[in-house]
Tab-separated table of C-alpha atoms and ligand atoms in Angstrom:
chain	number	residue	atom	x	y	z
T	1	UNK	CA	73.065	26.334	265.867
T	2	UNK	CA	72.516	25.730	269.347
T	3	UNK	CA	69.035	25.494	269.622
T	4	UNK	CA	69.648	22.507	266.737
T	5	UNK	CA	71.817	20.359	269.361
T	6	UNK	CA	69.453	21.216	271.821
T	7	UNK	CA	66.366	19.033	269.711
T	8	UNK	CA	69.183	16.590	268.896
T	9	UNK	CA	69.755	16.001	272.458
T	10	UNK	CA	66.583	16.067	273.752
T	11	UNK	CA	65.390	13.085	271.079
T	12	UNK	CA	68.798	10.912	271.953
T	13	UNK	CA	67.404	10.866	275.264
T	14	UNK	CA	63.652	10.841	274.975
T	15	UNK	CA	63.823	8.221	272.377
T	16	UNK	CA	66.019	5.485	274.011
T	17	UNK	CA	63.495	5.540	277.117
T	18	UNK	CA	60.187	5.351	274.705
T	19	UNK	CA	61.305	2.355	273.075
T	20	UNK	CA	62.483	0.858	276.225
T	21	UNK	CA	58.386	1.245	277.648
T	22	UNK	CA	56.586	0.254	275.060
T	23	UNK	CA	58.700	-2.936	274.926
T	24	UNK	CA	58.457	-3.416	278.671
T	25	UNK	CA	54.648	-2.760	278.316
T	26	UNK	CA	54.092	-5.514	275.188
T	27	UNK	CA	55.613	-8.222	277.031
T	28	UNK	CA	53.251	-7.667	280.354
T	29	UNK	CA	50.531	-7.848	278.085
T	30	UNK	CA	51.090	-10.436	275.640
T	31	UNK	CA	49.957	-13.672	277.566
T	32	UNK	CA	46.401	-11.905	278.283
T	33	UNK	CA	45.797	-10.962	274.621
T	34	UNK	CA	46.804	-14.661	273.880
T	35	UNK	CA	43.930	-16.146	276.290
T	36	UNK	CA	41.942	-13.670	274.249
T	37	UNK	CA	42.938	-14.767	270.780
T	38	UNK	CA	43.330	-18.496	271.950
T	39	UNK	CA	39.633	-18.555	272.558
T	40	UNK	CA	38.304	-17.021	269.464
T	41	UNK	CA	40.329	-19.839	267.688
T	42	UNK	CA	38.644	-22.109	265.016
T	43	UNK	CA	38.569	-25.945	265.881
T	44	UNK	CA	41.375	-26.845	264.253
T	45	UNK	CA	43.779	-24.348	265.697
T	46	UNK	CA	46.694	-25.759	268.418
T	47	UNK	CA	44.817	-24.182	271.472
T	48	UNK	CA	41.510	-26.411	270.640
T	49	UNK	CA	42.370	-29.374	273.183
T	50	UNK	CA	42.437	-26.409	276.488
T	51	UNK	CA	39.298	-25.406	275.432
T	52	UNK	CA	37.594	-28.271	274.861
T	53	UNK	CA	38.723	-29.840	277.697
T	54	UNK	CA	37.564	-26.830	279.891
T	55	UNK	CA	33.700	-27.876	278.383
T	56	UNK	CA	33.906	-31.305	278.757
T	57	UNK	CA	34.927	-30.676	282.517
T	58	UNK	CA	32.151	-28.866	282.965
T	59	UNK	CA	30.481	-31.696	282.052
T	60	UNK	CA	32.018	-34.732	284.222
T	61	UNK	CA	32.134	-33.419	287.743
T	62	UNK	CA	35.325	-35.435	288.584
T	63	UNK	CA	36.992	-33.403	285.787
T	64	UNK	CA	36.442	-30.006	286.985
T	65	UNK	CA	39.901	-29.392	288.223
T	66	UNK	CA	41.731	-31.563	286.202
T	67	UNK	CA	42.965	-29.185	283.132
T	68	UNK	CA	45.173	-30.284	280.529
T	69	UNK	CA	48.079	-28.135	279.230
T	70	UNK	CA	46.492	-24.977	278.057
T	71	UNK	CA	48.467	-22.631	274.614
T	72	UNK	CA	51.392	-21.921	276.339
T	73	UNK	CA	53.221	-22.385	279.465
T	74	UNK	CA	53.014	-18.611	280.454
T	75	UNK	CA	49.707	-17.903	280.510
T	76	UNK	CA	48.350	-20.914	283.094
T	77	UNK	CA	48.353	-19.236	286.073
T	78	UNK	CA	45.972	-16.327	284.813
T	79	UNK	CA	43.178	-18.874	282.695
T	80	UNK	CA	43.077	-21.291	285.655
T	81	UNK	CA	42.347	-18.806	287.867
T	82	UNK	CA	38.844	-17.303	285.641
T	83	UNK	CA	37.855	-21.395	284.903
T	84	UNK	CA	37.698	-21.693	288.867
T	85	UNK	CA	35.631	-18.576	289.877
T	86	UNK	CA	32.962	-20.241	287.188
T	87	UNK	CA	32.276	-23.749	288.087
T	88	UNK	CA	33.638	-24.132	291.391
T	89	UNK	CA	30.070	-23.888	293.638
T	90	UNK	CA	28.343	-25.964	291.152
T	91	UNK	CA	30.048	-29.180	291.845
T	92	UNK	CA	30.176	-31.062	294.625
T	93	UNK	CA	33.452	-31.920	296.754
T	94	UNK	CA	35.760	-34.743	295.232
T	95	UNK	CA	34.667	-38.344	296.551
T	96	UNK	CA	37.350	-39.961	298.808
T	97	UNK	CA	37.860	-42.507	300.073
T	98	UNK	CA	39.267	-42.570	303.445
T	99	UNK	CA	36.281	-39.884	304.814
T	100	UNK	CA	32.828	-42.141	306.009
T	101	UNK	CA	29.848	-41.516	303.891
T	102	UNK	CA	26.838	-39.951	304.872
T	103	UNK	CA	23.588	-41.320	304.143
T	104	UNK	CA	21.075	-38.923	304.224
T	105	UNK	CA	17.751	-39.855	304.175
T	106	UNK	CA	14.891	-37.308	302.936
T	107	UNK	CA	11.209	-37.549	302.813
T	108	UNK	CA	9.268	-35.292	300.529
T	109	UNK	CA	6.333	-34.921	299.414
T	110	UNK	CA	4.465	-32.969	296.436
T	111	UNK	CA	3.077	-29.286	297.553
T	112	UNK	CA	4.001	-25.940	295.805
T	113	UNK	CA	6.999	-25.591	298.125
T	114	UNK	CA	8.698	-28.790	297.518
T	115	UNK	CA	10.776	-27.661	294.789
T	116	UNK	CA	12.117	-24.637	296.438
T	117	UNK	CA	12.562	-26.593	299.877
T	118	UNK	CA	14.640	-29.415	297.812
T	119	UNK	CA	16.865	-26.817	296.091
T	120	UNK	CA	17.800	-25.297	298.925
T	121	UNK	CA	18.962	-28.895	300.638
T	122	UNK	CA	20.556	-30.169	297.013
T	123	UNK	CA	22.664	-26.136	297.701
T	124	UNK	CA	23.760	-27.561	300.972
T	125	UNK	CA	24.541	-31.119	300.246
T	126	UNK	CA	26.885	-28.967	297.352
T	127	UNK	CA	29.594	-28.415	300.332
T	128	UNK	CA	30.019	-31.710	301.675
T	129	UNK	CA	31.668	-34.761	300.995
T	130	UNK	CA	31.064	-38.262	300.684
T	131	UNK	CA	27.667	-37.343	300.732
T	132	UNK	CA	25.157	-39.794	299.540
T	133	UNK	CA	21.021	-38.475	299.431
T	134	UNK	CA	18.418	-41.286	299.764
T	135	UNK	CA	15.378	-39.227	298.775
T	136	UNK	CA	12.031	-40.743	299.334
T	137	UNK	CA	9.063	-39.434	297.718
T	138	UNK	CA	5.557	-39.713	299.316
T	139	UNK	CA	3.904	-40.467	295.969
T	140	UNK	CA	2.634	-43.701	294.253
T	141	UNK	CA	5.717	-43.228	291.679
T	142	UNK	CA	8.615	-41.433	291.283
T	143	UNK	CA	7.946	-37.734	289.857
T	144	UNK	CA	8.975	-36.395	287.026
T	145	UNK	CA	10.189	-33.616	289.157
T	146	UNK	CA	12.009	-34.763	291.354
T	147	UNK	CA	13.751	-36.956	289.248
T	148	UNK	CA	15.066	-33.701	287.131
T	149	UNK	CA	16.253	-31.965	289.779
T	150	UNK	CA	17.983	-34.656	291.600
T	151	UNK	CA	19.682	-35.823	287.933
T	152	UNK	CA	20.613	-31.714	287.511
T	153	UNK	CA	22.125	-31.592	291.323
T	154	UNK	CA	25.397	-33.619	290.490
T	155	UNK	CA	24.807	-35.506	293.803
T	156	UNK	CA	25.088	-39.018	294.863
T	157	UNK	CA	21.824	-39.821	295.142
T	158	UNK	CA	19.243	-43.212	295.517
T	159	UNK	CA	15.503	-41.969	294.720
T	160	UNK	CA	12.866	-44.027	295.809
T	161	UNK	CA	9.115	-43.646	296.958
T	162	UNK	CA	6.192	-45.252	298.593
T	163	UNK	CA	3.285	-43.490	299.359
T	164	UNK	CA	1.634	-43.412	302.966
T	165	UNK	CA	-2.320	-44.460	302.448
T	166	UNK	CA	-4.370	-41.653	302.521
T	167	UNK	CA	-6.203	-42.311	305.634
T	168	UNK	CA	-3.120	-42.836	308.030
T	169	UNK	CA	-2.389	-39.145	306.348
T	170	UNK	CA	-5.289	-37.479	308.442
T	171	UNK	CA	-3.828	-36.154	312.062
T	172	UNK	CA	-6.580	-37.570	314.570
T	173	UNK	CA	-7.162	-35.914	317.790
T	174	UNK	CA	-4.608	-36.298	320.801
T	175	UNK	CA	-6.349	-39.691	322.103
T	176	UNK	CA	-5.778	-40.949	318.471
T	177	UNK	CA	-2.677	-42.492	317.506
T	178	UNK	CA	-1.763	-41.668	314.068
T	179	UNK	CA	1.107	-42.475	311.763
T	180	UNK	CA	3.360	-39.336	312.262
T	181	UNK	CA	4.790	-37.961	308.977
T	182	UNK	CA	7.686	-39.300	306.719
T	183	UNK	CA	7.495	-42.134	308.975
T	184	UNK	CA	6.974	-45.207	306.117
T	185	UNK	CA	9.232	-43.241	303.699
T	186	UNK	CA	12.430	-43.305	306.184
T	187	UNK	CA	11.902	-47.089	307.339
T	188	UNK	CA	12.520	-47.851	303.368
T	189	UNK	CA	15.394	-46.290	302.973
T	190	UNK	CA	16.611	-47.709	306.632
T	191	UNK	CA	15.417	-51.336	304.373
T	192	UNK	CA	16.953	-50.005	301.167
T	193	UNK	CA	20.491	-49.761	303.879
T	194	UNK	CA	20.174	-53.058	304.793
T	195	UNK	CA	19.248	-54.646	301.794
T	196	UNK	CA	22.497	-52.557	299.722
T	197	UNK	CA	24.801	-53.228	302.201
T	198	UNK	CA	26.451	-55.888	304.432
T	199	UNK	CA	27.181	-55.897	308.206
T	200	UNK	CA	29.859	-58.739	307.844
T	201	UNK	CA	31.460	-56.745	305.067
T	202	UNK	CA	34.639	-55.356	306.617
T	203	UNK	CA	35.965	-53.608	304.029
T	204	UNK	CA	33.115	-51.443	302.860
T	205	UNK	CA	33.590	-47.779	303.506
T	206	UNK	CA	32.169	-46.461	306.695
T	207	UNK	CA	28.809	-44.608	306.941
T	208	UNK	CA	26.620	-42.839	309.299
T	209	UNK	CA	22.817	-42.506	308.589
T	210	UNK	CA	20.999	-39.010	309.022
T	211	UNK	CA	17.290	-38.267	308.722
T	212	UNK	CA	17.077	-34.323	307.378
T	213	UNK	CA	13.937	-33.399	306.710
T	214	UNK	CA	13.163	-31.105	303.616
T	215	UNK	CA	12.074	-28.480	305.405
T	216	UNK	CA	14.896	-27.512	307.269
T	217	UNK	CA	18.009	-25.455	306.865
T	218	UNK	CA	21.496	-27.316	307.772
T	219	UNK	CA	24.330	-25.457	308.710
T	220	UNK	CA	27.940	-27.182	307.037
T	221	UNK	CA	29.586	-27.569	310.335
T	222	UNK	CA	26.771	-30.143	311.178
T	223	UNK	CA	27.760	-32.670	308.820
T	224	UNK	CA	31.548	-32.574	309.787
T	225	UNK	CA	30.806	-32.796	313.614
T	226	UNK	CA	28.384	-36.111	312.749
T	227	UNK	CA	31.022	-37.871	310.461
T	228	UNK	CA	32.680	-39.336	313.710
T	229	UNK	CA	30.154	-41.237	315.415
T	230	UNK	CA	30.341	-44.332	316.949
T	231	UNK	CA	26.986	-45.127	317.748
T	232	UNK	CA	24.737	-42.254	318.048
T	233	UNK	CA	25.622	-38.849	318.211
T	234	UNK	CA	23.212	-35.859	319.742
T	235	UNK	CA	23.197	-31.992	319.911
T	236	UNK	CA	20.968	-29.124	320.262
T	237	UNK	CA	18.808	-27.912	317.521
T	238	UNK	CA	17.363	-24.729	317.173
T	239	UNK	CA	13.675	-24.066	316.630
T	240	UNK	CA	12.186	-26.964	317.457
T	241	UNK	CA	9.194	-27.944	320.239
T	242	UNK	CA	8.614	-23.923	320.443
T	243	UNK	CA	11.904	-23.347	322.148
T	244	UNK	CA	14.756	-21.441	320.096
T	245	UNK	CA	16.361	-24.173	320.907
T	246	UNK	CA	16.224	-27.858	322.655
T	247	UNK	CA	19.415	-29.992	323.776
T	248	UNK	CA	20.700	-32.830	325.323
T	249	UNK	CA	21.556	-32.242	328.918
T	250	UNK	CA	25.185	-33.383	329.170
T	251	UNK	CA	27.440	-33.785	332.536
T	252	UNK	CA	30.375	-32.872	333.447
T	253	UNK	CA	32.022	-36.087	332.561
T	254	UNK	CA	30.379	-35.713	328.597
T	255	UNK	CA	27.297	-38.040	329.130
T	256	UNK	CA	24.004	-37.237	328.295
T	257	UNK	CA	21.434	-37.432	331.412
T	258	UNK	CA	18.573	-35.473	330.240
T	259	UNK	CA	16.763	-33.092	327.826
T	260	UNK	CA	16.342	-29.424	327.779
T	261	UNK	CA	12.665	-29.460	326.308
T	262	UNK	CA	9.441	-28.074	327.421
T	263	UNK	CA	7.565	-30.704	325.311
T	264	UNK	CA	7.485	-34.017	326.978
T	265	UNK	CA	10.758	-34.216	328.735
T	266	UNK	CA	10.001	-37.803	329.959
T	267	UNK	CA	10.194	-39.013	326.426
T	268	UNK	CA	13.116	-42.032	326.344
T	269	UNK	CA	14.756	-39.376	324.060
T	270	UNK	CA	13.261	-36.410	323.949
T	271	UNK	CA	15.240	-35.388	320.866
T	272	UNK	CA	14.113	-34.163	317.062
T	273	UNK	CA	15.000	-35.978	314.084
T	274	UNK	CA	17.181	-33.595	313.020
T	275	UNK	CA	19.420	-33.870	316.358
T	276	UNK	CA	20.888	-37.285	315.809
T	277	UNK	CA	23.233	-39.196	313.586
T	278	UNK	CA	23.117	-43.429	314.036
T	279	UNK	CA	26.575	-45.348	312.534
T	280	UNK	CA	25.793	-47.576	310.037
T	281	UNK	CA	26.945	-50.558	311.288
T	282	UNK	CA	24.712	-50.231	313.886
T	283	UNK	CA	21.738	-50.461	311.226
T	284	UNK	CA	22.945	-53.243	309.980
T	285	UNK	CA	23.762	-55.230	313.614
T	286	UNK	CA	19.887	-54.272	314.254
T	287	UNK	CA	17.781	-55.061	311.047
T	288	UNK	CA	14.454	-54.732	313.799
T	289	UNK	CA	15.117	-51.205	314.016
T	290	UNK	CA	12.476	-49.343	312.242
T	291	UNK	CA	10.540	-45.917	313.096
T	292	UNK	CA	7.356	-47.545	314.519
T	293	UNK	CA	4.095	-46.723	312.448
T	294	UNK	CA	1.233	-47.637	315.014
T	295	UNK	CA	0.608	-46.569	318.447
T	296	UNK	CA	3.157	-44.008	318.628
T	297	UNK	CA	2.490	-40.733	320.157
T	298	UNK	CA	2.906	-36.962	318.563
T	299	UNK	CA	6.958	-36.652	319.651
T	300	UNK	CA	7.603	-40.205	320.302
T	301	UNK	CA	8.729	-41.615	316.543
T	302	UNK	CA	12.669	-40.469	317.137
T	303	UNK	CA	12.286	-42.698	320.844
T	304	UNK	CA	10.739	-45.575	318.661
T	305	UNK	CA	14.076	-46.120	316.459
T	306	UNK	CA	16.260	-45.010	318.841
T	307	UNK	CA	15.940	-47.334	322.475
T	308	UNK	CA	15.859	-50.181	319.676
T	309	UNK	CA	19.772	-49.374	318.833
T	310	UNK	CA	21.107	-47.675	322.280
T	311	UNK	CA	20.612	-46.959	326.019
T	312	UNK	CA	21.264	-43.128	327.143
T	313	UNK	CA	24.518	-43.920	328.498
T	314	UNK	CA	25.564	-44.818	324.785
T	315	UNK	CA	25.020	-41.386	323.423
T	316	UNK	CA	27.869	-39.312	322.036
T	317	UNK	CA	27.248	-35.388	322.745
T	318	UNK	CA	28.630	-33.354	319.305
T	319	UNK	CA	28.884	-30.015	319.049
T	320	UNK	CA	31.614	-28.944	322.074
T	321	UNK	CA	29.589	-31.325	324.449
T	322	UNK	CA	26.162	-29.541	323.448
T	323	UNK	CA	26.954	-25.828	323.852
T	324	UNK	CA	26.878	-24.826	320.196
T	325	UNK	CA	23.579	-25.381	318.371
T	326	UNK	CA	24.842	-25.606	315.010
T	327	UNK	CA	21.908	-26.263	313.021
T	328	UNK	CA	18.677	-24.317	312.687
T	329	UNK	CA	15.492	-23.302	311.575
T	330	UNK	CA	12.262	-25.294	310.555
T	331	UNK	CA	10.781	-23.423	308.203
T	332	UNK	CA	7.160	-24.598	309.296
T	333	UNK	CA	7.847	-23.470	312.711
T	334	UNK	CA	7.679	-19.632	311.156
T	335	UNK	CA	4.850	-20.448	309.194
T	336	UNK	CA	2.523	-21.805	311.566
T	337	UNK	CA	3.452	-22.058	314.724
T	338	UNK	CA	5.281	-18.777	315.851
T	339	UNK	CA	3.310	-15.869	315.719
T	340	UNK	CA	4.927	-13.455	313.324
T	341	UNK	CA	6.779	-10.760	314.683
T	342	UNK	CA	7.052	-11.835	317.994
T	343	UNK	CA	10.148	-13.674	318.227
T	344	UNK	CA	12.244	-10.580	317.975
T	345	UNK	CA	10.651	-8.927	321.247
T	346	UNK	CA	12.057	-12.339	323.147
T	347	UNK	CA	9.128	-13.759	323.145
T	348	UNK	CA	8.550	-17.996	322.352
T	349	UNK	CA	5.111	-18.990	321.276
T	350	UNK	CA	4.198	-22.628	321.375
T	351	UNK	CA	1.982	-24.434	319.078
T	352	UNK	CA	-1.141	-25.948	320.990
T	353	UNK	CA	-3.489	-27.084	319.050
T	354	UNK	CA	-6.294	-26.119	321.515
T	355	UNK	CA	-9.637	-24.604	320.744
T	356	UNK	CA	-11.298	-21.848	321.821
T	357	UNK	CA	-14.913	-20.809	321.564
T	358	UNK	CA	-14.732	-23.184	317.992
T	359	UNK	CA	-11.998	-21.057	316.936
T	360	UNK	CA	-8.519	-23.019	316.609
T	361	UNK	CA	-5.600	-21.368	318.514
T	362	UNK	CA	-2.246	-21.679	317.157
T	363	UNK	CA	0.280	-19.798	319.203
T	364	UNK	CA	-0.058	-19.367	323.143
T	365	UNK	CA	2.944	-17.571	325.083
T	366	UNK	CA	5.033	-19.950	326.801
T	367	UNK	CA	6.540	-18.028	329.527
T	368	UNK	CA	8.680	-21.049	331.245
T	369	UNK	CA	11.259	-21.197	327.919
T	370	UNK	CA	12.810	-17.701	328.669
T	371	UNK	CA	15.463	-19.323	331.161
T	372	UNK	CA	16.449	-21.362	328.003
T	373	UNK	CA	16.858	-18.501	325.719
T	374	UNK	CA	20.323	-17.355	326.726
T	375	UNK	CA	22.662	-19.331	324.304
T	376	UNK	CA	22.109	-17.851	320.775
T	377	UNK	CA	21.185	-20.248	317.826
B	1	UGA	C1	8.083	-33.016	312.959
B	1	UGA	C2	9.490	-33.597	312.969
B	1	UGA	O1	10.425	-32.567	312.595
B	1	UGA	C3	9.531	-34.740	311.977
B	1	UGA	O2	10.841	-35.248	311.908
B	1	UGA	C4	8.539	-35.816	312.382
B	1	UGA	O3	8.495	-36.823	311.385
B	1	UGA	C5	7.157	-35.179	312.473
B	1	UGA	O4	7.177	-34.037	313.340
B	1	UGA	C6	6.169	-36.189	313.025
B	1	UGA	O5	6.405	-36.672	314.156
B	1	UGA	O6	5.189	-36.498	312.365
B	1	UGA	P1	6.844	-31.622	311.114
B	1	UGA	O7	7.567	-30.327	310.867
B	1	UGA	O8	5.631	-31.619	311.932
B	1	UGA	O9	7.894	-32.661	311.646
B	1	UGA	O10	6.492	-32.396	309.755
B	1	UGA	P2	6.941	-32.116	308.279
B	1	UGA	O11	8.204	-31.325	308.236
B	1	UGA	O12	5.776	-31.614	307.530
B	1	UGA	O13	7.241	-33.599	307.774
B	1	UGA	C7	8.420	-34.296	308.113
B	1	UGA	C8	8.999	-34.911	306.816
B	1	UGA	O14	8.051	-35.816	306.267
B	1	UGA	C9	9.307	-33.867	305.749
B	1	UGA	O15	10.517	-34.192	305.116
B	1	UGA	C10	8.136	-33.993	304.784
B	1	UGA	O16	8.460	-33.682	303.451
B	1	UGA	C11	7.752	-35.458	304.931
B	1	UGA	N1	6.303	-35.695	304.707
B	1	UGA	C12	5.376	-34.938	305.330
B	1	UGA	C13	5.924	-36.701	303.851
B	1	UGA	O17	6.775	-37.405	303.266
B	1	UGA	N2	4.583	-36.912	303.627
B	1	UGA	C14	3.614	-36.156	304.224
B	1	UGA	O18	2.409	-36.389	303.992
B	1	UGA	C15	4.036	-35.142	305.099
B	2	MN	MN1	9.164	-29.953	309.506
């Protein structure tokens, strides 16, 4: 019966080889199916403690990467992997303690926008570390809102408020000084600096002081290139005085000499408050250093702080010496004072607030910038 010892044959060898896959196939499987059934597990089962502890981590920011020994040695590599991808850009960086800390100082203030505008800093602040947010409301008490979202951000945070009197609010013609904006919020957190910490105090950690408005967008690099300074560090930043971009003027031996600026270039420093970091200690070794409130003209509030802690020669350049301008964009300077549309056929309006016939202008084409325009933002 040949055709019988064919069949014979043909199962000897067929069946040898199925057993041998689906064996081979089980064990590639079995630690995913675990992770599966581990989870579905009732309290009391063994794998309870992983998954617990993967909640509670979620809970206690420190704690997010610290995971305790999960159902069995195999399957580690493939659970810590999915518990990563799902918390890991909603916590901030671990504290340490050998990198200075960054005080940034905030002043806000209650309008539609302000919850968006704060969001979108809290998103940034996300990425770096050591960083500490003073946020100062503009309000007779501390909102309800803000408080929220600062408690939901996970940040380091000090929240504190005092509200600038209504009539140093109104913007008086050119001839009339008036008490530029977030101007009595950032002097008390500058106080809040001096009062929290010491200047004889050797050992406390380093810091540097930063005044980022909310209406601006920081880029990440920013925050690394101001950790170092000594004094006072400068570079460019983009969209600012109508220009795409304004800068420190820096020589060929890395000292700053000048500013690239249209507006006011014989200002002490003709710089925005977003383009300068100050070392703490140098706070503290000056407590008369404050943003002055009276008689200061429109652009001159950064000057005010600044010739109280240094002299030109003192500043540090950032940012490869000034070339790069690594942070941009005040969102204000879209709304209001760039006409829309215009910026992408190369040409930079300039607020003036001039008027015409009784009709306010708020853009005029500033032809002298477009020598400027050649280093992109
Ligand atoms: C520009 C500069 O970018 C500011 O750093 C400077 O303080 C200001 O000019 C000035 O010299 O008055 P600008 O865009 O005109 O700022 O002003 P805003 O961005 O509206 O205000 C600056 C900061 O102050 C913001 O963080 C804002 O939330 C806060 N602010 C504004 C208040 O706390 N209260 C207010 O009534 C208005
Ligand atoms: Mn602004």
């Amino acid at each position: 019966m040949p055709k019988r010892r064919d069949i014979l044959a043909i199962v000897l060898i067929v069946l040898p080889w199925t057993l041998l896959i689906t064996v081979w196939h089980q064990s590639a499987i079995t630690p995913l199916l675990a992770a599966r059934k581990c989870k579905g597990h009732s309290s009391n089962s063994p794998c309870r403690g992983f998954y617990d502890d993967r909640h509670e981590s979620r809970r206690d920011s420190r704690n997010a990467f610290t995971l305790k020994e999960p159902c069995t040695s195999e399957n580690t590599k493939d659970i810590v992997e999915v518990v990563r991808t799902e918390y890991v850009y909603s916590r901030q960086p671990p504290w340490s303690d050998v990198l200075p800390t960054l005080h940034v100082i905030t002043p806000t203030y209650s309008r539609p926008v302000q919850k968006a505008e704060l969001t979108r800093l809290a998103n940034t602040f996300l990425h770096v570390p050591n960083l500490h947010w003073i946020l100062v409301e503009d309000s007779q008490r501390r909102t309800l809102l803000v408080t929220r979202l600062l408690q939901e951000t996970g940040l380091n945070y000090t929240h504190l408020n005092v509200e600038t009197p209504r009539n140093y609010k109104l913007r008086g013609d050119m001839r009339d000084p008036r008490i530029p904006r977030g101007t009595m919020q950032r002097n008390l957190a500058l106080r809040w600096l001096r009062e929290t910490f010491s200047p004889n105090n050797s050992n406390s950690q380093p810091g540097i002081v930063y005044f980022a408005d909310d209406d601006n967008t920081y880029s990440l690099d920013l925050f690394e290139e101001m950790r170092s300074t000594r004094k006072v560090s400068v570079w460019p930043v983009a969209f600012v005085g109508g220009l795409r971009y304004e800068s420190p003027k820096v020589n060929t031996l890395g000292k700053v000499y000048g500013w690239k600026t249209v507006f006011d270039p014989n200002r002490p420093f003709a710089i925005d408050m977003a383009g300068f970091a100050v070392n703490l200690r140098l706070i503290l070794f000056k407590p008369q250093a404050y943003f002055k409130l009276r008689g200061v003209k429109g652009g001159y509030q950064e000057s005010s702080l600044l010739r109280e802690l240094v002299t030109l020669s003192d500043l540090e350049p950032k940012a490869a010496n000034c070339t790069k301008v690594i942070y941009g964009w005040d969102s204000k300077w879209t709304d209001k004072r760039q006409a829309p549309g215009k910026q992408d056929q190369g040409e930079i309006y300039i607020y003036c607030n001039t008027t015409v016939k009784g009709v306010r202008q708020p853009y005029c084409l500033l032809q002298a910038v477009h020598s400027y325009v050649s280093i992109q933002a």
